[in-house]
Tab-separated table of C-alpha atoms and ligand atoms in Angstrom:
chain	number	residue	atom	x	y	z
A	288	UNK	CA	86.711	124.690	122.995
A	289	UNK	CA	89.339	122.863	124.802
A	290	UNK	CA	92.762	125.110	125.917
A	291	UNK	CA	95.899	124.824	124.318
A	292	UNK	CA	97.425	122.885	127.663
A	293	UNK	CA	94.086	120.308	127.752
A	294	UNK	CA	94.866	119.706	123.302
A	295	UNK	CA	98.619	119.252	124.463
A	296	UNK	CA	97.680	116.711	127.477
A	297	UNK	CA	95.358	114.990	124.633
A	298	UNK	CA	98.401	114.529	122.470
A	299	UNK	CA	100.775	113.019	124.970
A	300	UNK	CA	97.812	110.560	126.287
A	301	UNK	CA	97.502	109.752	122.310
A	302	UNK	CA	101.583	109.672	121.882
A	303	UNK	CA	101.487	107.168	124.964
A	304	UNK	CA	99.556	104.933	122.887
A	305	UNK	CA	96.138	105.508	124.687
A	306	UNK	CA	92.963	106.627	123.527
A	307	UNK	CA	92.388	110.216	122.814
A	308	UNK	CA	89.846	112.209	123.852
A	309	UNK	CA	87.082	113.774	121.845
A	310	UNK	CA	87.749	116.175	118.829
A	311	UNK	CA	89.113	119.379	119.676
A	312	UNK	CA	88.695	123.219	119.823
A	313	UNK	CA	86.556	124.093	116.555
A	314	UNK	CA	85.132	120.348	116.536
A	315	UNK	CA	83.007	120.705	119.394
A	316	UNK	CA	80.329	119.856	119.131
A	317	UNK	CA	79.973	119.129	116.079
A	318	UNK	CA	77.195	119.173	113.847
A	319	UNK	CA	76.550	115.562	113.003
A	320	UNK	CA	74.391	113.957	109.824
A	321	UNK	CA	71.008	112.851	109.490
A	322	UNK	CA	70.865	108.939	110.602
A	323	UNK	CA	71.729	107.216	107.686
A	324	UNK	CA	69.396	104.127	106.941
A	325	UNK	CA	72.197	101.896	105.962
A	326	UNK	CA	75.197	103.340	108.200
A	327	UNK	CA	77.380	100.693	109.486
A	328	UNK	CA	80.555	101.529	111.299
A	329	UNK	CA	83.351	100.577	109.458
A	330	UNK	CA	87.198	101.227	109.196
A	331	UNK	CA	89.078	100.366	106.161
A	332	UNK	CA	92.912	100.787	105.972
A	333	UNK	CA	96.150	99.967	104.168
A	334	UNK	CA	97.271	96.349	105.429
A	335	UNK	CA	100.176	97.729	107.632
A	336	UNK	CA	97.079	99.502	109.371
A	337	UNK	CA	95.838	96.462	110.823
A	338	UNK	CA	96.175	96.564	114.717
A	339	UNK	CA	94.960	100.339	114.087
A	340	UNK	CA	91.846	99.453	112.546
A	341	UNK	CA	90.503	97.330	114.992
A	342	UNK	CA	91.561	100.534	117.878
A	343	UNK	CA	89.703	103.241	115.755
A	344	UNK	CA	86.513	100.652	115.473
A	345	UNK	CA	86.393	99.835	119.408
A	346	UNK	CA	86.802	103.203	119.845
A	347	UNK	CA	84.172	104.441	117.254
A	348	UNK	CA	81.235	101.895	118.400
A	349	UNK	CA	82.063	103.139	121.875
A	350	UNK	CA	81.446	106.779	120.536
A	351	UNK	CA	84.558	108.588	119.909
A	352	UNK	CA	84.500	111.032	116.910
A	353	UNK	CA	85.288	109.298	113.948
A	354	UNK	CA	88.748	111.122	113.269
A	355	UNK	CA	89.949	110.644	116.497
A	356	UNK	CA	89.538	107.152	116.670
A	357	UNK	CA	91.548	106.757	113.154
A	358	UNK	CA	94.041	109.053	114.129
A	359	UNK	CA	94.584	106.597	117.471
A	360	UNK	CA	94.759	103.692	115.194
A	361	UNK	CA	97.569	105.121	112.858
A	362	UNK	CA	99.469	106.494	116.203
A	363	UNK	CA	100.090	103.139	116.929
A	364	UNK	CA	102.291	102.729	113.799
A	365	UNK	CA	103.715	106.139	113.820
A	366	UNK	CA	105.087	105.137	117.647
A	367	UNK	CA	106.690	101.682	116.698
A	368	UNK	CA	110.114	101.971	116.297
A	369	UNK	CA	110.177	98.551	114.294
A	370	UNK	CA	107.734	100.255	111.082
A	371	UNK	CA	109.878	101.664	108.212
A	372	UNK	CA	107.126	103.098	106.725
A	373	UNK	CA	105.928	106.066	109.194
A	374	UNK	CA	106.799	108.090	111.851
A	375	UNK	CA	109.377	107.167	114.479
A	376	UNK	CA	111.701	104.715	112.181
A	377	UNK	CA	110.660	105.774	109.373
A	378	UNK	CA	113.077	105.453	106.736
A	379	UNK	CA	114.915	109.114	106.013
A	380	UNK	CA	115.514	110.812	102.657
A	381	UNK	CA	118.868	110.515	100.847
A	382	UNK	CA	120.822	112.899	103.573
A	383	UNK	CA	119.351	110.310	106.584
A	384	UNK	CA	117.243	112.841	107.694
A	385	UNK	CA	113.682	111.450	108.562
A	386	UNK	CA	111.420	114.007	106.998
A	387	UNK	CA	106.959	113.110	107.634
A	388	UNK	CA	103.745	114.176	106.103
A	389	UNK	CA	99.986	113.539	107.061
A	390	UNK	CA	96.899	115.099	106.564
A	391	UNK	CA	93.272	114.702	108.151
A	392	UNK	CA	89.749	115.718	107.288
A	393	UNK	CA	87.243	115.753	109.093
A	394	UNK	CA	83.855	115.163	107.486
A	395	UNK	CA	80.951	116.414	110.078
A	396	UNK	CA	82.410	119.918	110.441
A	397	UNK	CA	84.116	119.606	106.762
A	398	UNK	CA	87.725	120.949	107.997
A	399	UNK	CA	91.689	119.674	106.819
A	400	UNK	CA	94.436	119.964	108.430
A	401	UNK	CA	97.793	118.572	106.697
A	402	UNK	CA	102.216	119.206	107.322
A	403	UNK	CA	104.673	118.771	105.155
A	404	UNK	CA	108.026	117.614	105.604
A	405	UNK	CA	107.736	117.813	108.821
A	406	UNK	CA	111.502	116.782	111.286
A	407	UNK	CA	111.337	115.200	114.869
A	408	UNK	CA	108.084	114.777	115.703
A	409	UNK	CA	106.769	111.273	115.843
A	410	UNK	CA	102.701	111.736	115.173
A	411	UNK	CA	102.234	114.029	111.933
A	412	UNK	CA	98.926	113.028	111.796
A	413	UNK	CA	97.761	114.584	115.438
A	414	UNK	CA	100.182	117.864	113.972
A	415	UNK	CA	97.774	118.057	110.976
A	416	UNK	CA	94.716	117.722	113.462
A	417	UNK	CA	96.602	120.418	115.895
A	418	UNK	CA	96.264	122.592	112.054
A	419	UNK	CA	92.892	121.932	111.583
A	420	UNK	CA	91.841	123.038	115.103
A	421	UNK	CA	93.906	125.827	115.708
A	422	UNK	CA	94.489	127.765	112.764
A	423	UNK	CA	92.200	128.961	109.921
A	424	UNK	CA	95.018	127.657	107.652
A	425	UNK	CA	95.038	123.776	106.474
A	426	UNK	CA	98.885	122.787	105.241
A	427	UNK	CA	101.871	123.735	107.597
A	428	UNK	CA	105.611	122.675	106.303
A	429	UNK	CA	108.753	121.915	106.807
A	430	UNK	CA	110.557	123.571	110.085
A	431	UNK	CA	107.687	125.887	110.699
A	432	UNK	CA	105.357	122.746	110.783
A	433	UNK	CA	107.889	121.870	113.630
A	434	UNK	CA	108.038	124.990	115.213
A	435	UNK	CA	104.172	124.777	115.027
A	436	UNK	CA	103.938	121.569	116.784
A	437	UNK	CA	106.376	122.200	119.899
A	438	UNK	CA	104.488	124.994	120.780
A	439	UNK	CA	101.559	122.944	120.622
A	440	UNK	CA	103.261	121.038	122.907
A	441	UNK	CA	104.471	118.048	121.233
A	442	UNK	CA	108.197	117.189	122.078
A	443	UNK	CA	111.074	116.738	119.673
A	444	UNK	CA	112.899	113.489	119.278
A	445	UNK	CA	115.268	111.920	116.738
A	446	UNK	CA	113.035	109.927	114.633
A	447	UNK	CA	116.238	107.923	113.137
A	448	UNK	CA	116.720	104.411	114.594
A	449	UNK	CA	119.479	102.465	114.329
A	450	UNK	CA	117.822	99.947	112.006
A	451	UNK	CA	116.965	103.114	109.568
A	452	UNK	CA	120.851	104.475	110.028
A	453	UNK	CA	122.216	100.932	108.967
A	454	UNK	CA	119.693	100.729	106.246
A	455	UNK	CA	120.439	104.223	105.206
A	456	UNK	CA	124.262	103.694	105.379
A	457	UNK	CA	124.056	100.358	103.197
A	458	UNK	CA	121.860	102.409	100.328
A	459	UNK	CA	124.325	105.067	100.396
A	460	UNK	CA	127.436	102.636	100.057
A	461	UNK	CA	126.144	101.027	97.432
A	462	UNK	CA	124.984	103.658	95.172
A	463	UNK	CA	128.054	104.319	93.179
A	464	UNK	CA	130.955	101.344	92.891
A	465	UNK	CA	133.626	104.116	91.730
A	466	UNK	CA	133.168	106.193	95.257
A	467	UNK	CA	135.252	106.060	98.504
A	468	UNK	CA	132.266	104.270	100.192
A	469	UNK	CA	132.884	100.478	100.971
A	470	UNK	CA	130.079	98.604	100.204
A	471	UNK	CA	129.255	95.886	103.507
A	472	UNK	CA	126.588	93.508	104.184
A	473	UNK	CA	125.979	92.436	100.190
A	474	UNK	CA	124.076	89.667	101.643
A	475	UNK	CA	121.384	91.881	103.231
A	476	UNK	CA	118.527	93.333	101.218
A	477	UNK	CA	117.780	97.010	101.448
A	478	UNK	CA	114.274	97.838	101.699
A	479	UNK	CA	112.948	100.605	99.659
A	480	UNK	CA	109.523	101.827	100.838
A	481	UNK	CA	107.084	104.123	99.972
A	482	UNK	CA	105.722	103.642	103.221
A	483	UNK	CA	102.164	105.314	104.456
A	484	UNK	CA	99.247	104.503	106.086
A	485	UNK	CA	95.908	105.424	104.981
A	486	UNK	CA	92.554	105.318	107.285
A	487	UNK	CA	89.219	106.135	106.632
A	488	UNK	CA	86.015	105.470	109.055
A	489	UNK	CA	82.391	106.024	109.092
A	490	UNK	CA	80.217	105.416	112.375
A	491	UNK	CA	76.548	104.431	112.815
A	492	UNK	CA	75.121	107.929	111.894
A	493	UNK	CA	76.752	108.110	108.925
A	494	UNK	CA	79.595	110.648	109.608
A	495	UNK	CA	83.083	109.941	108.132
A	496	UNK	CA	86.792	110.858	108.622
A	497	UNK	CA	89.968	110.323	106.740
A	498	UNK	CA	93.684	110.415	107.491
A	499	UNK	CA	97.164	109.431	105.813
A	500	UNK	CA	100.535	109.585	107.340
A	501	UNK	CA	103.788	108.441	105.924
A	502	UNK	CA	107.725	108.805	105.970
A	503	UNK	CA	107.079	109.264	102.095
A	504	UNK	CA	109.508	107.416	99.515
A	505	UNK	CA	112.784	106.148	101.019
A	506	UNK	CA	115.685	108.364	99.809
A	507	UNK	CA	114.035	110.951	98.361
A	508	UNK	CA	115.262	114.244	97.472
A	509	UNK	CA	115.332	116.460	100.463
A	510	UNK	CA	112.160	118.783	100.649
A	511	UNK	CA	110.284	116.130	98.764
A	512	UNK	CA	106.566	115.858	99.309
A	513	UNK	CA	104.349	113.165	98.550
A	514	UNK	CA	100.557	113.051	98.140
A	515	UNK	CA	99.936	111.857	101.704
A	516	UNK	CA	99.250	115.619	103.102
A	517	UNK	CA	97.708	116.439	99.797
A	518	UNK	CA	94.015	117.350	100.658
A	519	UNK	CA	92.290	115.278	97.415
A	520	UNK	CA	95.006	112.942	96.643
A	521	UNK	CA	96.613	111.189	100.049
A	522	UNK	CA	92.970	111.237	101.574
A	523	UNK	CA	89.437	113.082	100.896
A	524	UNK	CA	86.713	112.720	102.996
A	525	UNK	CA	83.343	113.859	102.196
A	526	UNK	CA	80.251	113.377	104.683
A	527	UNK	CA	77.427	113.134	102.124
A	528	UNK	CA	79.730	110.660	100.146
A	529	UNK	CA	82.127	109.085	102.101
A	530	UNK	CA	86.173	108.914	102.482
A	531	UNK	CA	88.836	107.682	99.779
A	532	UNK	CA	92.754	107.493	100.429
A	533	UNK	CA	95.927	106.221	99.226
A	534	UNK	CA	99.075	104.073	99.380
A	535	UNK	CA	102.541	103.854	96.893
A	536	UNK	CA	104.001	106.312	94.703
A	537	UNK	CA	102.752	109.280	95.695
A	538	UNK	CA	103.833	111.583	92.447
A	539	UNK	CA	101.341	108.997	90.311
A	540	UNK	CA	98.726	109.813	92.777
A	541	UNK	CA	99.174	113.656	92.915
A	542	UNK	CA	98.546	113.491	88.748
A	543	UNK	CA	94.857	111.841	89.803
A	544	UNK	CA	93.648	113.560	92.321
A	545	UNK	CA	93.015	110.143	93.645
A	546	UNK	CA	90.797	110.284	97.018
A	547	UNK	CA	89.244	112.990	95.200
A	548	UNK	CA	88.202	111.035	92.458
A	549	UNK	CA	87.470	107.899	94.184
A	550	UNK	CA	85.283	109.849	96.433
A	551	UNK	CA	83.734	111.488	93.314
A	552	UNK	CA	83.197	108.383	91.680
A	553	UNK	CA	81.055	107.228	94.642
A	554	UNK	CA	79.077	110.677	94.598
A	555	UNK	CA	78.385	109.322	90.940
A	556	UNK	CA	77.377	106.283	92.236
A	557	UNK	CA	79.686	103.290	91.813
A	558	UNK	CA	80.282	101.225	95.128
A	559	UNK	CA	83.723	101.870	96.267
A	560	UNK	CA	85.365	98.828	94.318
A	561	UNK	CA	84.122	100.238	91.544
A	562	UNK	CA	85.358	103.444	92.355
A	563	UNK	CA	88.944	102.664	93.316
A	564	UNK	CA	89.358	100.282	89.739
A	565	UNK	CA	88.345	103.776	87.964
A	566	UNK	CA	90.497	105.579	89.896
A	567	UNK	CA	93.003	103.575	88.980
A	568	UNK	CA	92.210	103.197	85.393
A	569	UNK	CA	92.704	107.240	85.443
A	570	UNK	CA	96.528	106.950	87.107
A	571	UNK	CA	97.461	104.300	84.382
A	572	UNK	CA	96.020	107.090	81.986
A	573	UNK	CA	98.461	109.817	83.549
A	574	UNK	CA	101.108	107.905	83.585
A	575	UNK	CA	104.201	109.471	81.879
A	576	UNK	CA	105.820	107.193	78.797
A	577	UNK	CA	109.205	107.171	80.764
A	578	UNK	CA	107.184	105.260	83.202
A	579	UNK	CA	105.572	102.595	81.445
A	580	UNK	CA	107.140	99.240	80.250
A	581	UNK	CA	106.316	98.091	76.641
A	582	UNK	CA	103.752	96.265	77.332
A	583	UNK	CA	101.850	99.595	78.550
A	584	UNK	CA	101.811	98.281	82.575
A	585	UNK	CA	102.975	100.994	84.667
A	586	UNK	CA	106.378	100.158	86.433
A	587	UNK	CA	105.351	101.871	89.850
A	588	UNK	CA	102.254	100.702	91.750
A	589	UNK	CA	99.456	102.683	93.846
A	590	UNK	CA	96.957	101.380	96.091
A	591	UNK	CA	93.278	103.250	97.193
A	592	UNK	CA	91.296	102.304	100.240
A	593	UNK	CA	87.202	103.668	99.928
A	594	UNK	CA	84.425	103.324	102.589
A	595	UNK	CA	80.889	104.456	101.405
A	596	UNK	CA	78.652	106.482	104.138
A	597	UNK	CA	76.660	103.607	104.158
A	598	UNK	CA	79.723	101.576	105.547
A	599	UNK	CA	80.535	99.772	101.983
A	600	UNK	CA	84.454	99.402	101.331
A	601	UNK	CA	87.236	98.306	99.257
A	602	UNK	CA	90.936	98.136	98.518
A	603	UNK	CA	92.172	98.238	94.859
A	604	UNK	CA	95.808	97.917	93.673
A	605	UNK	CA	97.655	98.664	90.314
A	606	UNK	CA	98.638	94.852	90.772
A	607	UNK	CA	97.585	92.123	92.347
A	608	UNK	CA	98.669	90.966	95.961
A	609	UNK	CA	98.621	93.547	98.134
A	610	UNK	CA	95.459	93.272	100.951
A	611	UNK	CA	94.119	96.345	103.137
A	612	UNK	CA	92.802	96.237	106.149
A	613	UNK	CA	89.136	96.349	107.633
A	614	UNK	CA	87.234	96.091	110.910
A	615	UNK	CA	83.478	96.331	111.222
A	616	UNK	CA	80.691	93.990	112.666
A	617	UNK	CA	82.632	90.788	111.478
A	618	UNK	CA	85.985	91.481	113.549
A	619	UNK	CA	89.648	93.435	112.128
A	620	UNK	CA	90.896	91.107	108.931
A	621	UNK	CA	92.961	91.346	106.040
A	622	UNK	CA	91.002	90.964	102.614
A	623	UNK	CA	92.595	90.810	98.779
A	624	UNK	CA	92.503	94.781	96.821
A	625	UNK	CA	91.076	94.290	93.645
A	626	UNK	CA	93.533	95.164	91.128
A	627	UNK	CA	93.942	95.861	87.456
A	628	UNK	CA	96.927	93.815	86.605
A	629	UNK	CA	98.425	90.555	87.515
A	630	UNK	CA	102.077	90.404	89.329
A	631	UNK	CA	103.552	88.716	86.418
A	632	UNK	CA	102.237	91.756	84.015
A	633	UNK	CA	104.635	94.128	85.837
A	634	UNK	CA	107.400	95.267	83.679
A	635	UNK	CA	111.127	95.249	85.269
A	636	UNK	CA	112.997	98.013	84.813
A	637	UNK	CA	116.317	98.361	82.763
B	228	LIG	N1	102.077	107.601	98.857
B	228	LIG	C1	102.957	108.288	100.230
B	228	LIG	C2	104.510	108.861	99.264
B	228	LIG	O1	104.565	108.866	98.391
B	228	LIG	O2	104.783	109.788	99.722
């Protein structure tokens, strides 16, 4: 067991962008899976995790626990004020408040933690891990998650950067031409993001972990919780099979339990590439008619990322285009996702 004081020191070190120590509390020492004949370390993530996969991979080959390593990987982007998809600088909800979701799973010890709709804490991935390490629960939400984080030593801060605040004001002004807000900067494109980094890793002994962190959909209804903190949707990990997670429209993923489904397809014998494609087919099959174009293709997009226990990996997307980040013995790189549909098949609304 490490003490709470030690955990706080660990979190502070991670928040400074430095390597974090071994997995805390109930994680020490973790039962390790028998050495797989085929195990090869590999970290796979959404493309915005490209810096993180390298950090995570280097830590894993140096012996760091897989979950600690991938959380260190996503912390880089969570703490980057210029990234508007997760953590500090994430795009806010419709009231201008940044609300974050995250979850994680530690395969060797069969544990999970999550936080939903947490405010003021830049690294919800670490708070999710604190829920896992220090409570007998899996998910905490809202103000109580914030208070839990503060009690664990996390420092609250304003997560709405000036750039994201300006984007929110522009979005608000352009919502309705008949309101009393004057539109300005008409030439500035307002970003919309479904945010999110998912990162999954396996080490040389076949131990596996997964983490997903997000600021969620930009301009969401306050209190909205997406797929990222939902264990089995935003990410899922089974130390005997592999791990998978998602980015994109969370509501579509929740309807398919996508992280779990990818892992279940791998359990049935599919490789990661076939698994993510089959899960995407399920997403289409469960999409409501109002979200489908007349050509039978969804308006929305969604991605899955998966790694198997033997170190195979894949990224898959409904629509052609996004790449995914991977790091293994060949180094960190972006590879193209497999996909169901070409971009020119994507219907436009209205
Ligand atoms: N996939 C992130 C979200 O929808 O919140």
